[in-house]
JSON list of C-alpha atoms in Angstrom, two decimals:
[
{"chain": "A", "resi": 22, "resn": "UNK", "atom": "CA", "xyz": [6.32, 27.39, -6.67]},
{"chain": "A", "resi": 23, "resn": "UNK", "atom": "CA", "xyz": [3.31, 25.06, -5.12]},
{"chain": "A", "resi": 24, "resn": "UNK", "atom": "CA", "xyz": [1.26, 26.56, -7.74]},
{"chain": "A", "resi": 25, "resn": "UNK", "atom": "CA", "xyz": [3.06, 25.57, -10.67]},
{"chain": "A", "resi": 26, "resn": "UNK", "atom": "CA", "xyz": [2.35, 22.08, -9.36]},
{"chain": "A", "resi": 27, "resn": "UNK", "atom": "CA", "xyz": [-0.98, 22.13, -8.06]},
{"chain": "A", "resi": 28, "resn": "UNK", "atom": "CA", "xyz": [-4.20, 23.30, -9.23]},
{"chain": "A", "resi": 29, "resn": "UNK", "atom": "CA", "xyz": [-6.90, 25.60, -7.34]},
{"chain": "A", "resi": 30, "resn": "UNK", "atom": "CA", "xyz": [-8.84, 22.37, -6.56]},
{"chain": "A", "resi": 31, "resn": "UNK", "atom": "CA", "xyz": [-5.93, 20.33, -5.41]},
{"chain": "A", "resi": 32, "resn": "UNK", "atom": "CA", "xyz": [-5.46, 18.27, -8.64]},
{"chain": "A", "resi": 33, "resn": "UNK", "atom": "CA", "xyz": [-1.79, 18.23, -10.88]},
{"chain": "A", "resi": 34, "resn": "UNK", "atom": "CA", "xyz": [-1.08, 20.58, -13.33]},
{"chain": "A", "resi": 35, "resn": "UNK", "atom": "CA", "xyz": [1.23, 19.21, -16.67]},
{"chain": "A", "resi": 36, "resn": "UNK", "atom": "CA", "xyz": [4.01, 20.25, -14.61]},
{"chain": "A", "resi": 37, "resn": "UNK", "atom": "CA", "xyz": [3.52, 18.38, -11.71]},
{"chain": "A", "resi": 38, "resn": "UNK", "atom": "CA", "xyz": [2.86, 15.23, -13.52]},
{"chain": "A", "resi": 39, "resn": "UNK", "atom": "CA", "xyz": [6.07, 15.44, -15.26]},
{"chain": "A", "resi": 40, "resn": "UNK", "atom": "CA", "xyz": [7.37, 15.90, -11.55]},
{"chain": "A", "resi": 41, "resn": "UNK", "atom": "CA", "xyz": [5.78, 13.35, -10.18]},
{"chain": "A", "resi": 42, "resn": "UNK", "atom": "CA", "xyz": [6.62, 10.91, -13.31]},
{"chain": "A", "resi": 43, "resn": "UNK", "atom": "CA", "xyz": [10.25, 11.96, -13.32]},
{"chain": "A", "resi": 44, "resn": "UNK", "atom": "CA", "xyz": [10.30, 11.00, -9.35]},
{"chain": "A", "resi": 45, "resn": "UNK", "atom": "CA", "xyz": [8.77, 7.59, -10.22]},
{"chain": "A", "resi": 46, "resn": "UNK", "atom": "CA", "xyz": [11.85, 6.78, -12.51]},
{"chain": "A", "resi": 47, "resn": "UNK", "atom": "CA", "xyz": [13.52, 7.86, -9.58]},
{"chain": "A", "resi": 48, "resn": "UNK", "atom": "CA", "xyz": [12.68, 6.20, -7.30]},
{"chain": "A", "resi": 49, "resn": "UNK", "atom": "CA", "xyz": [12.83, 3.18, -9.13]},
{"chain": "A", "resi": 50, "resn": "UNK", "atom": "CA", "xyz": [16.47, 3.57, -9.88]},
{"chain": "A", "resi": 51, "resn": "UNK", "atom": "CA", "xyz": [16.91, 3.46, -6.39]},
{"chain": "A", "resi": 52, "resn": "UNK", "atom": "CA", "xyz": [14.78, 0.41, -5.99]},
{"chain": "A", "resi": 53, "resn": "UNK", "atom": "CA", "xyz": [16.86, -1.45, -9.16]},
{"chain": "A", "resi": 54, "resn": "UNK", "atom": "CA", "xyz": [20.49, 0.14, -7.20]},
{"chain": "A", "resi": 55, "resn": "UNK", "atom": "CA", "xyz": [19.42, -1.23, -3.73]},
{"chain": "A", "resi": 56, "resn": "UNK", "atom": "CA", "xyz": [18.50, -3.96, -4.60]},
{"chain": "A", "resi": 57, "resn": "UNK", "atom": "CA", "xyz": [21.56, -5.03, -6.47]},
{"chain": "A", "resi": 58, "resn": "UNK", "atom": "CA", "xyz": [23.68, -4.27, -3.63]},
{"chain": "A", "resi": 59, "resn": "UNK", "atom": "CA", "xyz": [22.59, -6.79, -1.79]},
{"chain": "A", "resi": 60, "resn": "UNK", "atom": "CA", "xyz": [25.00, -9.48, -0.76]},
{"chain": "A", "resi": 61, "resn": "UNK", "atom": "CA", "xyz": [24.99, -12.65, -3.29]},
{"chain": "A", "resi": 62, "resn": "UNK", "atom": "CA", "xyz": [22.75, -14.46, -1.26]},
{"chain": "A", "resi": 63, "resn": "UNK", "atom": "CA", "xyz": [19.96, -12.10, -1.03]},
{"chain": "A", "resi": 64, "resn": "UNK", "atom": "CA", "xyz": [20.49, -10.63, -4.58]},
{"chain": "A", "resi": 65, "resn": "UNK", "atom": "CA", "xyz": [16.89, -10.20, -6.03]},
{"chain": "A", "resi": 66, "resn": "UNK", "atom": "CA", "xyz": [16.89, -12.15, -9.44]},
{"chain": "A", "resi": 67, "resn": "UNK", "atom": "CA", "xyz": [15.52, -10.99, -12.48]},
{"chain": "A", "resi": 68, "resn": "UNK", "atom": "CA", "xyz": [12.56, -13.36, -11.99]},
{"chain": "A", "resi": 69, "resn": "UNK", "atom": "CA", "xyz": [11.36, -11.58, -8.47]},
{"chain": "A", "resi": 70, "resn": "UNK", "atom": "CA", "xyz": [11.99, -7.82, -10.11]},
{"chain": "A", "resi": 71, "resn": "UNK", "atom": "CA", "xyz": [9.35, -8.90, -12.70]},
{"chain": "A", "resi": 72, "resn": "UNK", "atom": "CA", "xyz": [7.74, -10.24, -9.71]},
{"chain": "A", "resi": 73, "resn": "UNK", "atom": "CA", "xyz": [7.28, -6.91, -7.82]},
{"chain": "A", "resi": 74, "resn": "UNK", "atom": "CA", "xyz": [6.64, -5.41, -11.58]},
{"chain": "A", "resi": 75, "resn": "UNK", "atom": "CA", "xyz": [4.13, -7.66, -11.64]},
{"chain": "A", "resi": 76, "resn": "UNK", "atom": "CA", "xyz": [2.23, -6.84, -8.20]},
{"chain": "A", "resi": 77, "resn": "UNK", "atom": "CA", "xyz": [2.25, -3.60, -8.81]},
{"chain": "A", "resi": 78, "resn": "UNK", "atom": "CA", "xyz": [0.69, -3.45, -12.13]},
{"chain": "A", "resi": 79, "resn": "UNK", "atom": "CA", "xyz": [-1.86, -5.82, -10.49]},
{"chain": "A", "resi": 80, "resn": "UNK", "atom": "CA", "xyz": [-2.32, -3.77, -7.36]},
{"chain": "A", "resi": 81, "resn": "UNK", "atom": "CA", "xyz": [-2.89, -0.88, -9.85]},
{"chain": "A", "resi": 82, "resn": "UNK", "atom": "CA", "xyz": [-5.52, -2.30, -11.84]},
{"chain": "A", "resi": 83, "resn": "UNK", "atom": "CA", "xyz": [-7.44, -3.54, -9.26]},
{"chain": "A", "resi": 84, "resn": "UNK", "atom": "CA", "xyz": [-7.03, 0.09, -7.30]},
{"chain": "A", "resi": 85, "resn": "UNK", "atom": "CA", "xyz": [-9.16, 0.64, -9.86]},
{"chain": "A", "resi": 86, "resn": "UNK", "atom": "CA", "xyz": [-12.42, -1.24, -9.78]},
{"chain": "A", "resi": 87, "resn": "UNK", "atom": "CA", "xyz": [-14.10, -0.24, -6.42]},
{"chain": "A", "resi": 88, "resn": "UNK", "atom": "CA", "xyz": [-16.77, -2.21, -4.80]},
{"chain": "A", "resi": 89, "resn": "UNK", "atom": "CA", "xyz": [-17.47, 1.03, -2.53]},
{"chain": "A", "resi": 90, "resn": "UNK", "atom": "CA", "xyz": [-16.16, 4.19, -2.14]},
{"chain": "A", "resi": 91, "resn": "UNK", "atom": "CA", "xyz": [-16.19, 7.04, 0.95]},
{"chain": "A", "resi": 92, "resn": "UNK", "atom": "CA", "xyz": [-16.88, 10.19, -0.09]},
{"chain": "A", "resi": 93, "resn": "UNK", "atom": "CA", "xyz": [-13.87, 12.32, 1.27]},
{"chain": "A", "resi": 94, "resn": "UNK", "atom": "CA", "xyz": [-11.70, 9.51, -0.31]},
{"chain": "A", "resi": 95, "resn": "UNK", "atom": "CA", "xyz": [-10.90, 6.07, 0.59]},
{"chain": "A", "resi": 96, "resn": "UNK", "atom": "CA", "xyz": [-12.88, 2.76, -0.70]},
{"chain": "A", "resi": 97, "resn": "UNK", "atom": "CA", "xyz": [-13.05, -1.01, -0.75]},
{"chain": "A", "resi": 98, "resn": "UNK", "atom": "CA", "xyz": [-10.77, -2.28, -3.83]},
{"chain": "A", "resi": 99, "resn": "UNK", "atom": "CA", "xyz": [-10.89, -5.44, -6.04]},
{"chain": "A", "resi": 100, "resn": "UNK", "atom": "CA", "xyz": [-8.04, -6.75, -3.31]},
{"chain": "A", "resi": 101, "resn": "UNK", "atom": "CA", "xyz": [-5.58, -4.04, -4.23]},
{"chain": "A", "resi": 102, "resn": "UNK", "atom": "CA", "xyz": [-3.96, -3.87, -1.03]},
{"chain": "A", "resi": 103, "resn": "UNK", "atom": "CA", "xyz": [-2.73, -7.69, -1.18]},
{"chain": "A", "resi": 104, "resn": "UNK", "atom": "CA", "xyz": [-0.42, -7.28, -4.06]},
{"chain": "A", "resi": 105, "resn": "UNK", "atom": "CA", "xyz": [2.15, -4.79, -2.37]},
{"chain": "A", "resi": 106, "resn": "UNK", "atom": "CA", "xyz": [1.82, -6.75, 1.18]},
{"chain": "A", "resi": 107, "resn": "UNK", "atom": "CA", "xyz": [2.92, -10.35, -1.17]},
{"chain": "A", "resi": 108, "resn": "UNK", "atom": "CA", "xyz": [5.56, -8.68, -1.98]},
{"chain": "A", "resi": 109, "resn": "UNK", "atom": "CA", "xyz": [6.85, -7.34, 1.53]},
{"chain": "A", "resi": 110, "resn": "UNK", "atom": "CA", "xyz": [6.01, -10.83, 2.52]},
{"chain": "A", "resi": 111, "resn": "UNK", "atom": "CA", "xyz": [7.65, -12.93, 0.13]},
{"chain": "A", "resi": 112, "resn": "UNK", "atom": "CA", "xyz": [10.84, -10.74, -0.28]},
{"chain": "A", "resi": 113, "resn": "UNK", "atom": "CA", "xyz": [11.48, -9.24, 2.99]},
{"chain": "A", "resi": 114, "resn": "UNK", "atom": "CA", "xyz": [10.87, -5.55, 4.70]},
{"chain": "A", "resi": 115, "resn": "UNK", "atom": "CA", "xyz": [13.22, -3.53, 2.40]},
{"chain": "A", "resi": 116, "resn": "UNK", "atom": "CA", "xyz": [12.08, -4.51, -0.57]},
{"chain": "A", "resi": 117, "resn": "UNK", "atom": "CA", "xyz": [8.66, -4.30, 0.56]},
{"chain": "A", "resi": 118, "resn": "UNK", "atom": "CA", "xyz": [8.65, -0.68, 1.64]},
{"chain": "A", "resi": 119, "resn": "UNK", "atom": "CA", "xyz": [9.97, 0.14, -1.85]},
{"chain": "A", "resi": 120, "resn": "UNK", "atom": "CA", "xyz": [7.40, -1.48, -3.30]},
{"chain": "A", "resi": 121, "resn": "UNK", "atom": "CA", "xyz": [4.59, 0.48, -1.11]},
{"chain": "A", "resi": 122, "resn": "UNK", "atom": "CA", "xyz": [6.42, 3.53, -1.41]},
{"chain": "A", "resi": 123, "resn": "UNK", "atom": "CA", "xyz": [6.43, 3.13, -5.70]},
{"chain": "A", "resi": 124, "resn": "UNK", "atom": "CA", "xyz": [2.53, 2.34, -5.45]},
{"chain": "A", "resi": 125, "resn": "UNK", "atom": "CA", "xyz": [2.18, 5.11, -3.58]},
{"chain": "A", "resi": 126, "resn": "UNK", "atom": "CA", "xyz": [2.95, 7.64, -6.70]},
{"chain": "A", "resi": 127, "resn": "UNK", "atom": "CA", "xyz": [0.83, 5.53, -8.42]},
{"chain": "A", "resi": 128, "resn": "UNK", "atom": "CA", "xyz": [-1.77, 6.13, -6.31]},
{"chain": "A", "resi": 129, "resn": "UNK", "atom": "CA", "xyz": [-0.87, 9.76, -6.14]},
{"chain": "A", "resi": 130, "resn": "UNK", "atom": "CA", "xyz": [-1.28, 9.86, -9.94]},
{"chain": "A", "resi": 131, "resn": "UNK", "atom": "CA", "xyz": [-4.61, 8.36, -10.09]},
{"chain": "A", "resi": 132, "resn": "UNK", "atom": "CA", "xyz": [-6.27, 10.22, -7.87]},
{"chain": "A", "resi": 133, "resn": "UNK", "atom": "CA", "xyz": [-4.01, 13.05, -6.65]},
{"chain": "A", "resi": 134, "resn": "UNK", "atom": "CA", "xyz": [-5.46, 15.80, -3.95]},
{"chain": "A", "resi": 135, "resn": "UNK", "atom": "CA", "xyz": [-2.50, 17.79, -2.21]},
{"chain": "A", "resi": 136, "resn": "UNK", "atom": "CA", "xyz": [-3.13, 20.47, 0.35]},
{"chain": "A", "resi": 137, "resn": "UNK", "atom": "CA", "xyz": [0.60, 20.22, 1.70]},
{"chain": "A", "resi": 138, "resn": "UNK", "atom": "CA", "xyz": [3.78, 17.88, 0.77]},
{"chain": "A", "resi": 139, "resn": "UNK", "atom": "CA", "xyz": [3.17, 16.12, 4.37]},
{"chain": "A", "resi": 140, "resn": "UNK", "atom": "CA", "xyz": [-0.14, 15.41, 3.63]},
{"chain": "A", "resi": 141, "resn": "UNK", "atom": "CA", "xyz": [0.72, 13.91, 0.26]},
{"chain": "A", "resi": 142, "resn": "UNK", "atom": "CA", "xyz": [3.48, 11.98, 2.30]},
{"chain": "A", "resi": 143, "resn": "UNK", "atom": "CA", "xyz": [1.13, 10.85, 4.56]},
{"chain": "A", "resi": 144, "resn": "UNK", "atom": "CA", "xyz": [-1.56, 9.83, 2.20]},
{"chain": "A", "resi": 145, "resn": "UNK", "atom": "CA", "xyz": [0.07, 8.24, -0.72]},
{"chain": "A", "resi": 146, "resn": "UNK", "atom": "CA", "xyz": [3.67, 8.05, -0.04]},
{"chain": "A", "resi": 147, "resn": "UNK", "atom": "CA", "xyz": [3.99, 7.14, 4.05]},
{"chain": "A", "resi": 148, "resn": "UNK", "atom": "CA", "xyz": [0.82, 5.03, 4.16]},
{"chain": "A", "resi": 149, "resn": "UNK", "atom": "CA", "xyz": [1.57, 2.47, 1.28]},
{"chain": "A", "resi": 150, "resn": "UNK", "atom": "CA", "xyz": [5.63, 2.05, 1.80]},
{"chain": "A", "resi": 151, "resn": "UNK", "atom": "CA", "xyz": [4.36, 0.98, 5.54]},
{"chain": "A", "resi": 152, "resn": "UNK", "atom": "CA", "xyz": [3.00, -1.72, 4.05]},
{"chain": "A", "resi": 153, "resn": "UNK", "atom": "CA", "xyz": [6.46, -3.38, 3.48]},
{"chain": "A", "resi": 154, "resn": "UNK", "atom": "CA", "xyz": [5.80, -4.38, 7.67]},
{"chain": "A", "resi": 155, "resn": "UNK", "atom": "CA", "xyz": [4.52, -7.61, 6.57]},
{"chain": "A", "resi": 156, "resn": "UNK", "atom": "CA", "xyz": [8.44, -8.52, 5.75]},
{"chain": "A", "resi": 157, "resn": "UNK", "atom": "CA", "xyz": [8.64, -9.13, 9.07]},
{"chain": "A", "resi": 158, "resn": "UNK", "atom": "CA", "xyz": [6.56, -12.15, 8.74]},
{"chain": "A", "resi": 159, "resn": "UNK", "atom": "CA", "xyz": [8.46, -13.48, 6.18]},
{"chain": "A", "resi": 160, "resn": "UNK", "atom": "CA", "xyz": [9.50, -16.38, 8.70]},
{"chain": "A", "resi": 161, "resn": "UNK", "atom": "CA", "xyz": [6.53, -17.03, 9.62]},
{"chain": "A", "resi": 162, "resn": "UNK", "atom": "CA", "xyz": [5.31, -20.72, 9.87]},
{"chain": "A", "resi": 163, "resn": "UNK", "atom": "CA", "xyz": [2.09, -20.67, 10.76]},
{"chain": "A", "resi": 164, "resn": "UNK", "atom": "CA", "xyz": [-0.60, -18.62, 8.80]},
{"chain": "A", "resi": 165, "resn": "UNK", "atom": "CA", "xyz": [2.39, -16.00, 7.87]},
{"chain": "A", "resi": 166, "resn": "UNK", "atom": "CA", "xyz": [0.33, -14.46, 5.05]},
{"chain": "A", "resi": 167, "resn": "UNK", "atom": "CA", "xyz": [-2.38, -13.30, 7.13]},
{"chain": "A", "resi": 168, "resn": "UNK", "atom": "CA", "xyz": [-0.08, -12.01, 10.01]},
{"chain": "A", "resi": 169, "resn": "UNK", "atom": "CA", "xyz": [1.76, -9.80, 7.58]},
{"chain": "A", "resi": 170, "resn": "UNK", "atom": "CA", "xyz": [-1.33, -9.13, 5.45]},
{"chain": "A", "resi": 171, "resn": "UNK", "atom": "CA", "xyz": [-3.00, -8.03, 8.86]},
{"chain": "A", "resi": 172, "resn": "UNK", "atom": "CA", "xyz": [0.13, -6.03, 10.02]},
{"chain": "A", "resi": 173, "resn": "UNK", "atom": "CA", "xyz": [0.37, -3.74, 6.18]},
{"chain": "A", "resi": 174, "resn": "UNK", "atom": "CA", "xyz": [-3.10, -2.81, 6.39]},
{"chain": "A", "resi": 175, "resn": "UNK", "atom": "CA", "xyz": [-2.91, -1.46, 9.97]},
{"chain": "A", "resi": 176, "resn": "UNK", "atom": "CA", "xyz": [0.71, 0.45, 9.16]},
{"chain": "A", "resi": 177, "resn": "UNK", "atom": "CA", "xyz": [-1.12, 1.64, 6.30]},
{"chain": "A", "resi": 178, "resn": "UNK", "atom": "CA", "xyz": [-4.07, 3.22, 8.33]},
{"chain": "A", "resi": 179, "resn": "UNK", "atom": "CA", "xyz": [-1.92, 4.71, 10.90]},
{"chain": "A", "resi": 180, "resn": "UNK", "atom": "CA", "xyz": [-0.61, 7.00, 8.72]},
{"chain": "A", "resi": 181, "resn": "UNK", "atom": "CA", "xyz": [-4.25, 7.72, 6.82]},
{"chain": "A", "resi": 182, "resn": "UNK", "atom": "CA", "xyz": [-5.65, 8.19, 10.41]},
{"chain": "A", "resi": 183, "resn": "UNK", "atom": "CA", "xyz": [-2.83, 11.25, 11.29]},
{"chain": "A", "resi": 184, "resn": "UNK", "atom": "CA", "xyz": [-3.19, 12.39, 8.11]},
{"chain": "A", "resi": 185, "resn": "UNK", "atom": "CA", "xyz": [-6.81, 13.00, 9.18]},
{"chain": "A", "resi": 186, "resn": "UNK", "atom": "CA", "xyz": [-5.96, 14.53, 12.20]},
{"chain": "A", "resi": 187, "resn": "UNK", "atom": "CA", "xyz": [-3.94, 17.60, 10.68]},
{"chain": "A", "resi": 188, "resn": "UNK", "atom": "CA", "xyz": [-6.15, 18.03, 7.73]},
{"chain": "A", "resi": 189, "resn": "UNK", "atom": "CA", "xyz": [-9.30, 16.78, 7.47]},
{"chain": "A", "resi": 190, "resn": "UNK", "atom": "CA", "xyz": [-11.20, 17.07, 10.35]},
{"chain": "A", "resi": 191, "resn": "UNK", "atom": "CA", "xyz": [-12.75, 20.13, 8.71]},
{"chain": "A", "resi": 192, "resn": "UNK", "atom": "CA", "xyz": [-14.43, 17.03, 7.05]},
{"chain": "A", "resi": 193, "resn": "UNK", "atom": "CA", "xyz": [-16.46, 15.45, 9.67]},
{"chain": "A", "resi": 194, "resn": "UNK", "atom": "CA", "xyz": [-19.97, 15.02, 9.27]},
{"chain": "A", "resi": 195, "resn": "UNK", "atom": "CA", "xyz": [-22.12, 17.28, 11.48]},
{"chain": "A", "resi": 196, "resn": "UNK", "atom": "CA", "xyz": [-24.18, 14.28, 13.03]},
{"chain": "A", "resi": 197, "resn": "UNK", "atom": "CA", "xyz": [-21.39, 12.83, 13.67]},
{"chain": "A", "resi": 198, "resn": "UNK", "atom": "CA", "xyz": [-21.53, 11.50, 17.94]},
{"chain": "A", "resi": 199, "resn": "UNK", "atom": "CA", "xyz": [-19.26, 14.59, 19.75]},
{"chain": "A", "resi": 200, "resn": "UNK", "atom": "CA", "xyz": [-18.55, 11.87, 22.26]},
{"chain": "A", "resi": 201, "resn": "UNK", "atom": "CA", "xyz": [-16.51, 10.02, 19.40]},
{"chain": "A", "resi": 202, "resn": "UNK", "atom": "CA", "xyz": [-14.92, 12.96, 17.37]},
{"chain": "A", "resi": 203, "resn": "UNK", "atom": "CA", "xyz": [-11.13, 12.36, 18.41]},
{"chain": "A", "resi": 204, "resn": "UNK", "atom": "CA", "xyz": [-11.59, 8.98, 16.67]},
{"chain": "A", "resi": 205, "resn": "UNK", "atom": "CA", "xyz": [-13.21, 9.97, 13.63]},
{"chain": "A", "resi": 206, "resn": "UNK", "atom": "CA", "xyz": [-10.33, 9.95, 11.18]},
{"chain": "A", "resi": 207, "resn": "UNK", "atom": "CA", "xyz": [-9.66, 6.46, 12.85]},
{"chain": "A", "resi": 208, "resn": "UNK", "atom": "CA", "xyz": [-12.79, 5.52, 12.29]},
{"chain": "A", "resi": 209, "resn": "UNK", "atom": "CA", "xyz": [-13.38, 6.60, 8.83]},
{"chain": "A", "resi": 210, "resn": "UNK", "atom": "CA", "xyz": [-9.84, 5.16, 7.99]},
{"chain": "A", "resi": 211, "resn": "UNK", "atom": "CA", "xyz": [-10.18, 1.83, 8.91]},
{"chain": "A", "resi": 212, "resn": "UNK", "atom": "CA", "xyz": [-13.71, 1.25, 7.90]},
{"chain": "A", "resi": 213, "resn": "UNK", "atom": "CA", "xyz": [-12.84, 0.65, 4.27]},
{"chain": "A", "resi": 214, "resn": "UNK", "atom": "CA", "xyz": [-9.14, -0.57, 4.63]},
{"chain": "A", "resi": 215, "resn": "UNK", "atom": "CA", "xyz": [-10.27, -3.13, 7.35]},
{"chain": "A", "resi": 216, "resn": "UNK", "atom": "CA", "xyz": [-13.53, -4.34, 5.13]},
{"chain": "A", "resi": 217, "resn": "UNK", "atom": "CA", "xyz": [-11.49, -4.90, 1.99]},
{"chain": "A", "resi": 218, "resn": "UNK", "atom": "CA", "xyz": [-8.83, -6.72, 4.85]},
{"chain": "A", "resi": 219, "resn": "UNK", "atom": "CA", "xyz": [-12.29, -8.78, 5.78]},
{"chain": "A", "resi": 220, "resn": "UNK", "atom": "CA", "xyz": [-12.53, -9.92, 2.26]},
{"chain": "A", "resi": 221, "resn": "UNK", "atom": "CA", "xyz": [-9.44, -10.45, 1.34]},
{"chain": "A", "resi": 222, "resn": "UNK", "atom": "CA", "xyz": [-8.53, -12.82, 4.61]},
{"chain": "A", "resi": 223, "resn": "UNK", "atom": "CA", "xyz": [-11.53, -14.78, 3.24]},
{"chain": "A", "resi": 224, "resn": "UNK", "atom": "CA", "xyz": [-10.46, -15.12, -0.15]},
{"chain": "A", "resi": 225, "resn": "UNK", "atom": "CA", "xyz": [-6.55, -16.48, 0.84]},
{"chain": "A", "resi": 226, "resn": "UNK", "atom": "CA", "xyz": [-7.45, -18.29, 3.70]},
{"chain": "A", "resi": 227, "resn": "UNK", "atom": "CA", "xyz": [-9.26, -20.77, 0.72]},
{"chain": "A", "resi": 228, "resn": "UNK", "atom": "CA", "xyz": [-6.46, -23.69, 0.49]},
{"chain": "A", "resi": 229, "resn": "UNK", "atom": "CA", "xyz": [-6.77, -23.28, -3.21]},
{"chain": "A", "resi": 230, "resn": "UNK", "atom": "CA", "xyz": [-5.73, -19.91, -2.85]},
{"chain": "A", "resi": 231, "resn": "UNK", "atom": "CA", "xyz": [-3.11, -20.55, -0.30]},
{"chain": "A", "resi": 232, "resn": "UNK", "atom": "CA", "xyz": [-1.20, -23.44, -2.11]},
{"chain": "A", "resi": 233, "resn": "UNK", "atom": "CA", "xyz": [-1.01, -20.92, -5.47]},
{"chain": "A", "resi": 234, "resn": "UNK", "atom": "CA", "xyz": [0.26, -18.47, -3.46]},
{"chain": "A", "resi": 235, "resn": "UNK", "atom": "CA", "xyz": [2.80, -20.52, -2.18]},
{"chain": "A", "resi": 236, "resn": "UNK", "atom": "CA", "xyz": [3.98, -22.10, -5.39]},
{"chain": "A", "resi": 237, "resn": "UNK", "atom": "CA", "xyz": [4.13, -18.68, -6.67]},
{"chain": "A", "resi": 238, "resn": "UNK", "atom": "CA", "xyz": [6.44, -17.61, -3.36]},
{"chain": "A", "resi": 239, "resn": "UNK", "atom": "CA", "xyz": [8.73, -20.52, -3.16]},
{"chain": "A", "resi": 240, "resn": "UNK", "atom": "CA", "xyz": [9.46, -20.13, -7.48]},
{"chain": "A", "resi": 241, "resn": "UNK", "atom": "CA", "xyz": [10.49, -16.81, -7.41]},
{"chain": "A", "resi": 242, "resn": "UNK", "atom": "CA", "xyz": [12.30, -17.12, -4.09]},
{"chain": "A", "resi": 243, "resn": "UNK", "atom": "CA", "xyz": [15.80, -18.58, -4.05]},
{"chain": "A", "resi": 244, "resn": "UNK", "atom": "CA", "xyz": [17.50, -20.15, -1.05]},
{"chain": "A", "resi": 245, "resn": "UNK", "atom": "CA", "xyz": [18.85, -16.76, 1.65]},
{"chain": "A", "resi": 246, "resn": "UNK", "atom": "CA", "xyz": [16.19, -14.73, 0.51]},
{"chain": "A", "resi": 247, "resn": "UNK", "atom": "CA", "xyz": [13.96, -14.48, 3.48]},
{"chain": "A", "resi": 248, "resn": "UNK", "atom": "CA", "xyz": [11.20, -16.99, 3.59]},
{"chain": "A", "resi": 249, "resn": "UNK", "atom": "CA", "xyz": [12.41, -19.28, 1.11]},
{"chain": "A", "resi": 250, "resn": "UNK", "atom": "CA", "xyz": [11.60, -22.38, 2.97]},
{"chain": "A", "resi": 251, "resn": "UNK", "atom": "CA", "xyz": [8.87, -21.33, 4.76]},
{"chain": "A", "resi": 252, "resn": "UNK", "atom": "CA", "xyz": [5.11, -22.17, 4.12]},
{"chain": "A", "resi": 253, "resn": "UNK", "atom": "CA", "xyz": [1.66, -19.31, 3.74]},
{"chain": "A", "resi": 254, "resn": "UNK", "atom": "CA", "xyz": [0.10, -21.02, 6.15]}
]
């Protein structure tokens, strides 16, 4: 059965695109449901589902032009990672973690490599819904974007780092220090999630950039939705 989805060099075959596609539909149905369950006060408008549409399709795009890339996988994005942690951010931990958890079959789909089902969980699926953690700076007053910016690109490498652990130490360079092996997949990990975090801290914390982001929040976020009176900075 694994075979009929996966290729001899860990890539998709037609049949486990259609899987994966068919899952994406999925798991958007569930995202569309859930969120219209909510109680009338935190019902997600048509204007913030386009929203999270829209984050993703820009967190896509941008996935795509890399200023560097590792070479077991891994690299420094156009300031992917910001789009899905907005969204967590601005429209509260639930939402969020669907959000992550849709990018991550995107991601899966762009550049898929499966040696087990946890390790595409842990990889694509577990590491981008646990960016949705910056929800619980929605509240936040005081620099609140960076706090929950800070917070989904940490969640995200926890689960790249054990992911590492279980299957791709195999990986690790053979000059690599002994003394520091039980932290390479830590290492490797957060090297280019926390130097794209670098750059993208930079680029928000400019009050241009802030205020945007703001007027962008508090338009697509009605009053009970978390955050909806609360300032990026």
């Amino acid at each position: 059965m694994f075979q009929l989805f996966v290729t001899a060099d860990g890539g998709l075959t037609t049949a486990g695109y259609i899987a994966s596609a068919i899952a994406i539909l999925l798991l958007a149905a569930v995202v569309v449901f859930l969120c219209s369950k909510n109680s009338s006060t935190k019902k997600m408008t048509t204007q913030q589902l386009v929203t999270c549409a829209v984050a993703l399709a820009l967190a896509y795009v941008t996935s795509y032009i890399k200023i560097f890339k590792l070479p077991f996988g891994g690299s420094v994005t156009f300031f992917s990672m910001l789009f899905i942690a907005l969204i967590g951010y601005w429209y509260g931990f639930k939402v969020g973690i669907l959000t992550g958890l849709v990018y991550g079959i995107f991601q899966f789909l762009q550049e898929p490599y499966v040696l087990s089902l946890f390790q595409v969980c842990c990889d694509y699926i577990l590491a981008f819904g646990a960016m949705g953690v910056a929800g619980f700076f929605s509240k936040s007053k005081k620099h609140g974007l960076i706090k929950a910016y800070i917070a989904a690109i940490l969640a995200r490498g926890v689960f790249h780092a054990l992911g590492g652990y279980l299957y791709w130490m195999d990986y690790m360079p053979d000059n690599f220090p002994k003394s520091l092996s039980a932290l390479y997949p830590i290492i490797y990990n957060y090297s280019y999630i926390l130097l794209e975090g670098v750059l993208t801290i930079i680029v928000i914390s400019i009050p241009a950039v802030s205020k945007a982001l703001n007027q962008i929040r508090t338009a697509t976020t009605p009053v009970g939705m978390p955050g909806a009176t609360d300032s990026n900075r």
